CSV table of C-alpha atoms in Angstrom, one decimal:
chain,number,residue,atom,x,y,z
P,1,MET,CA,-8.4,6.7,28.5
P,2,ILE,CA,-6.0,8.9,30.5
P,3,GLY,CA,-2.4,8.4,29.5
P,4,TYR,CA,-3.6,6.3,26.4
P,5,ALA,CA,-2.4,7.9,22.9
P,6,ARG,CA,-1.0,7.2,19.7
P,7,ARG,CA,2.1,5.7,21.1
P,8,GLU,CA,-0.1,3.3,23.1
P,9,PHE,CA,-1.9,2.6,20.2
P,10,GLN,CA,1.1,1.3,18.2
P,11,LEU,CA,2.0,-0.8,21.0
P,12,MET,CA,-1.7,-2.4,21.1
P,13,LEU,CA,-1.2,-3.2,17.8
P,14,LEU,CA,1.8,-4.9,18.2
P,15,ARG,CA,0.0,-7.8,20.5
P,16,ARG,CA,-1.7,-9.0,17.6
P,17,MET,CA,1.4,-8.9,15.5
P,18,ALA,CA,3.2,-11.1,17.9
P,19,ASP,CA,1.0,-14.2,17.2
P,20,LEU,CA,2.8,-14.4,13.8
P,21,ARG,CA,6.1,-12.2,14.1
P,22,PRO,CA,7.4,-12.3,17.7
P,23,ASP,CA,10.9,-11.7,16.5
P,24,LEU,CA,9.9,-8.1,15.1
P,25,VAL,CA,7.7,-7.1,18.0
P,26,GLU,CA,10.5,-8.0,20.5
P,27,ASP,CA,12.5,-5.5,18.6
P,28,ALA,CA,9.8,-2.8,18.1
P,29,TYR,CA,8.5,-1.9,21.5
P,30,PRO,CA,11.9,-0.8,22.7
P,31,ARG,CA,12.0,1.6,19.4
P,32,LEU,CA,8.9,3.2,21.1
P,33,GLY,CA,10.7,3.6,24.5
P,34,ALA,CA,8.5,1.0,26.1
P,35,THR,CA,9.1,-2.1,28.3
P,36,ARG,CA,7.8,-5.4,27.7
P,37,TRP,CA,5.1,-4.8,30.6
P,38,GLU,CA,4.1,-1.5,29.2
P,39,TYR,CA,3.6,-3.1,25.6
P,40,LEU,CA,1.2,-5.7,27.1
P,41,ASP,CA,-0.3,-3.3,29.3
P,42,ALA,CA,-1.4,-0.8,26.2
P,43,HIS,CA,-3.2,-4.1,24.9
P,44,THR,CA,-4.8,-5.1,28.1
P,45,ARG,CA,-6.1,-1.4,28.7
P,46,TRP,CA,-7.4,-1.2,25.2
P,47,GLN,CA,-9.2,-4.5,25.5
P,48,ARG,CA,-10.9,-3.0,28.6
P,49,MET,CA,-11.8,0.1,27.0
P,50,LEU,CA,-13.5,-1.7,24.2
P,51,ARG,CA,-15.6,-3.8,26.7
P,52,SER,CA,-16.4,-0.8,29.2
P,53,ARG,CA,-19.8,0.5,29.4
P,54,THR,CA,-18.7,3.8,30.1
P,55,ALA,CA,-15.9,4.4,27.5
P,56,PRO,CA,-16.9,5.9,24.4
P,57,GLN,CA,-17.4,3.5,21.4
P,58,GLY,CA,-16.5,3.5,17.8
P,59,LEU,CA,-15.0,6.7,16.3
P,60,GLN,CA,-15.8,8.4,19.8
P,61,LEU,CA,-13.2,5.8,21.3
P,62,LEU,CA,-10.7,6.5,18.5
P,63,ARG,CA,-11.1,10.2,18.7
P,64,ALA,CA,-10.5,10.2,22.8
P,65,VAL,CA,-7.3,8.2,22.3
P,66,LEU,CA,-5.8,9.3,18.9
P,67,GLY,CA,-7.3,12.9,18.6
P,68,PRO,CA,-9.0,14.5,16.0
P,69,ALA,CA,-8.7,12.5,12.5
P,70,ASP,CA,-5.6,14.0,10.5
P,71,SER,CA,-8.1,13.6,7.5
P,72,ALA,CA,-11.5,12.5,6.7
P,73,ARG,CA,-13.4,11.9,3.6
P,74,LEU,CA,-16.6,10.2,2.6
P,75,ILE,CA,-16.1,7.2,0.2
P,76,SER,CA,-19.0,5.4,-2.0
P,77,VAL,CA,-19.3,1.5,-1.2
P,78,GLY,CA,-22.0,0.3,-3.6
P,79,ASP,CA,-25.1,2.3,-2.4
P,80,ALA,CA,-23.8,3.2,0.9
P,81,GLU,CA,-21.3,6.1,1.9
P,82,VAL,CA,-18.9,5.6,4.6
P,83,THR,CA,-16.4,7.9,5.8
P,84,ALA,CA,-12.6,7.1,5.9
P,85,HIS,CA,-10.5,8.7,9.0
P,86,LEU,CA,-7.0,8.6,8.7
P,87,TRP,CA,-4.3,9.2,12.0
P,88,HIS,CA,-0.6,9.2,11.3
P,89,PHE,CA,1.4,8.0,13.6
P,90,GLY,CA,5.4,8.3,12.9
P,91,GLY,CA,7.2,5.8,15.3
P,92,LEU,CA,7.6,2.5,14.0
P,93,TRP,CA,5.9,3.0,10.6
P,94,PRO,CA,6.3,6.6,9.6
P,95,GLU,CA,5.2,6.2,6.1
P,96,LEU,CA,1.7,4.4,7.3
P,97,SER,CA,-1.5,5.6,8.9
P,98,TRP,CA,-4.3,4.2,10.7
P,99,GLU,CA,-7.3,4.0,8.7
P,100,ALA,CA,-11.0,3.5,10.3
P,101,ILE,CA,-13.8,3.0,7.8
P,102,THR,CA,-17.1,4.2,9.9
P,103,GLY,CA,-20.4,3.6,9.0
P,104,HIS,CA,-23.8,5.6,10.6
P,105,GLU,CA,-23.3,7.1,13.7
P,106,GLY,CA,-19.4,6.6,13.9
P,107,PHE,CA,-19.6,2.6,13.8
P,108,VAL,CA,-16.2,1.4,13.1
P,109,LEU,CA,-16.4,-1.1,10.4
P,110,ARG,CA,-13.0,-1.7,9.6
P,111,GLY,CA,-9.5,-0.2,10.9
P,112,GLN,CA,-6.1,-0.9,9.7
P,113,LEU,CA,-2.7,0.3,8.7
P,114,VAL,CA,-2.7,1.9,5.3
P,115,ARG,CA,0.0,3.9,3.3
P,116,THR,CA,-0.3,7.5,4.2
P,117,GLY,CA,-2.1,9.4,1.6
P,118,THR,CA,-4.2,6.7,0.4
P,119,PHE,CA,-7.7,5.4,1.1
P,120,VAL,CA,-8.8,1.9,1.1
P,121,GLY,CA,-12.1,1.6,-0.3
P,122,HIS,CA,-12.1,3.8,-3.6
P,123,GLU,CA,-10.1,4.0,-6.6
P,124,ARG,CA,-6.6,5.1,-5.9
P,125,LEU,CA,-4.6,8.1,-7.8
P,126,VAL,CA,-2.6,6.6,-10.5
P,127,ALA,CA,0.6,8.0,-9.1
P,128,ASP,CA,-0.1,6.2,-5.8
P,129,ALA,CA,-0.6,2.9,-7.6
P,130,ALA,CA,2.6,3.7,-9.6
P,131,HIS,CA,4.4,4.0,-6.4
P,132,GLU,CA,3.2,0.8,-5.0
P,133,LEU,CA,4.0,-1.0,-7.9
P,134,THR,CA,7.8,-0.2,-7.8
P,135,THR,CA,8.1,-0.7,-3.9
P,136,PRO,CA,9.3,-4.1,-2.9
P,137,ILE,CA,6.7,-6.0,-1.0
P,138,GLU,CA,8.3,-6.7,2.3
P,139,PRO,CA,7.1,-7.7,6.0
P,140,TRP,CA,6.5,-5.0,8.5
P,141,ARG,CA,6.9,-2.2,5.6
P,142,SER,CA,3.8,-3.4,3.1
P,143,VAL,CA,0.2,-3.0,3.5
P,144,ILE,CA,-2.8,-4.9,1.9
P,145,GLY,CA,-2.8,-2.0,-0.5
P,146,ASP,CA,0.5,-2.7,-1.7
P,147,VAL,CA,0.0,-6.3,-2.5
P,148,LEU,CA,-3.4,-5.9,-4.2
P,149,ALA,CA,-1.5,-3.1,-6.5
P,150,ALA,CA,1.2,-5.5,-7.2
P,151,HIS,CA,-1.2,-8.5,-7.6
P,152,PRO,CA,-4.6,-7.1,-9.3
P,153,ASP,CA,-6.0,-10.7,-9.6
P,154,ALA,CA,-5.3,-11.8,-5.8
P,155,ARG,CA,-7.9,-13.0,-4.0
P,156,GLN,CA,-8.6,-11.5,-0.5
P,157,VAL,CA,-9.7,-14.2,2.3
P,158,ASP,CA,-10.9,-13.2,6.0
P,159,PRO,CA,-9.0,-16.0,8.1
P,160,GLN,CA,-11.6,-15.6,10.9
P,161,THR,CA,-8.9,-14.3,13.3
P,162,ALA,CA,-9.8,-10.9,15.0
P,163,ALA,CA,-7.2,-8.5,13.2
P,164,HIS,CA,-5.9,-10.9,10.7
P,165,TRP,CA,-6.1,-10.8,6.9
P,166,LEU,CA,-4.6,-13.0,4.0
P,167,VAL,CA,-4.4,-12.2,0.3
P,168,GLU,CA,-3.6,-15.2,-2.0
P,169,THR,CA,-1.9,-14.8,-5.0
P,170,GLY,CA,-0.8,-17.4,-7.6
P,171,ASP,CA,2.8,-17.4,-6.3
P,172,ALA,CA,2.0,-17.0,-2.8
P,173,ASP,CA,0.0,-16.2,0.4
P,174,TYR,CA,0.4,-12.8,2.2
P,175,ARG,CA,-0.7,-12.8,5.9
P,176,PHE,CA,-1.3,-9.6,7.6
P,177,VAL,CA,-2.3,-8.4,11.2
P,178,HIS,CA,-3.9,-4.9,11.5
P,179,GLY,CA,-3.5,-4.4,7.6
P,180,LEU,CA,0.2,-4.7,7.9
P,181,LEU,CA,2.3,-7.6,6.2
P,182,GLN,CA,3.7,-10.2,8.4
P,183,THR,CA,4.5,-13.2,6.5
P,184,VAL,CA,4.8,-14.5,3.1
P,185,THR,CA,4.5,-18.2,2.2
P,186,PRO,CA,5.4,-19.2,-1.4
P,187,ASN,CA,2.8,-21.6,-3.1
């Protein structure tokens, strides 16, 4: 984990985004001051840490890499309580943060980019929802919460691909990687 921090974490996120938007990824890693090799190495190092028997796991791994969460709060999901942890990055997406939803003993249930100041899994403040409705839905600027706020009847679909997510509306399909909108396909 030495030398792995928020910059490298953003580089790691880019690898799965290249599945759908290689053009945007090729423009992005230089903006973090990285070479192509550094961008690919960040993903390789992350995968090694995830599979290591000696590296911390779950929330402890995120804390080792990203430092303490910038904020955390308990949320209710049905009868269970989970914790939402947020880390703000700056860098490529200054208005977004990484959110990790953790369960018992720091097990990470889900991790994704979210709009800074909002948490997935609980009711949003009215002001946040109103802001999201007035923001244009654009690839690499919008997150799942933005699309759901603009399309309350949307259907979320797990495409069974790591880090990918799909939101279907009557008008379009919205494809996400790590919670960030990648493509919009009109129906």
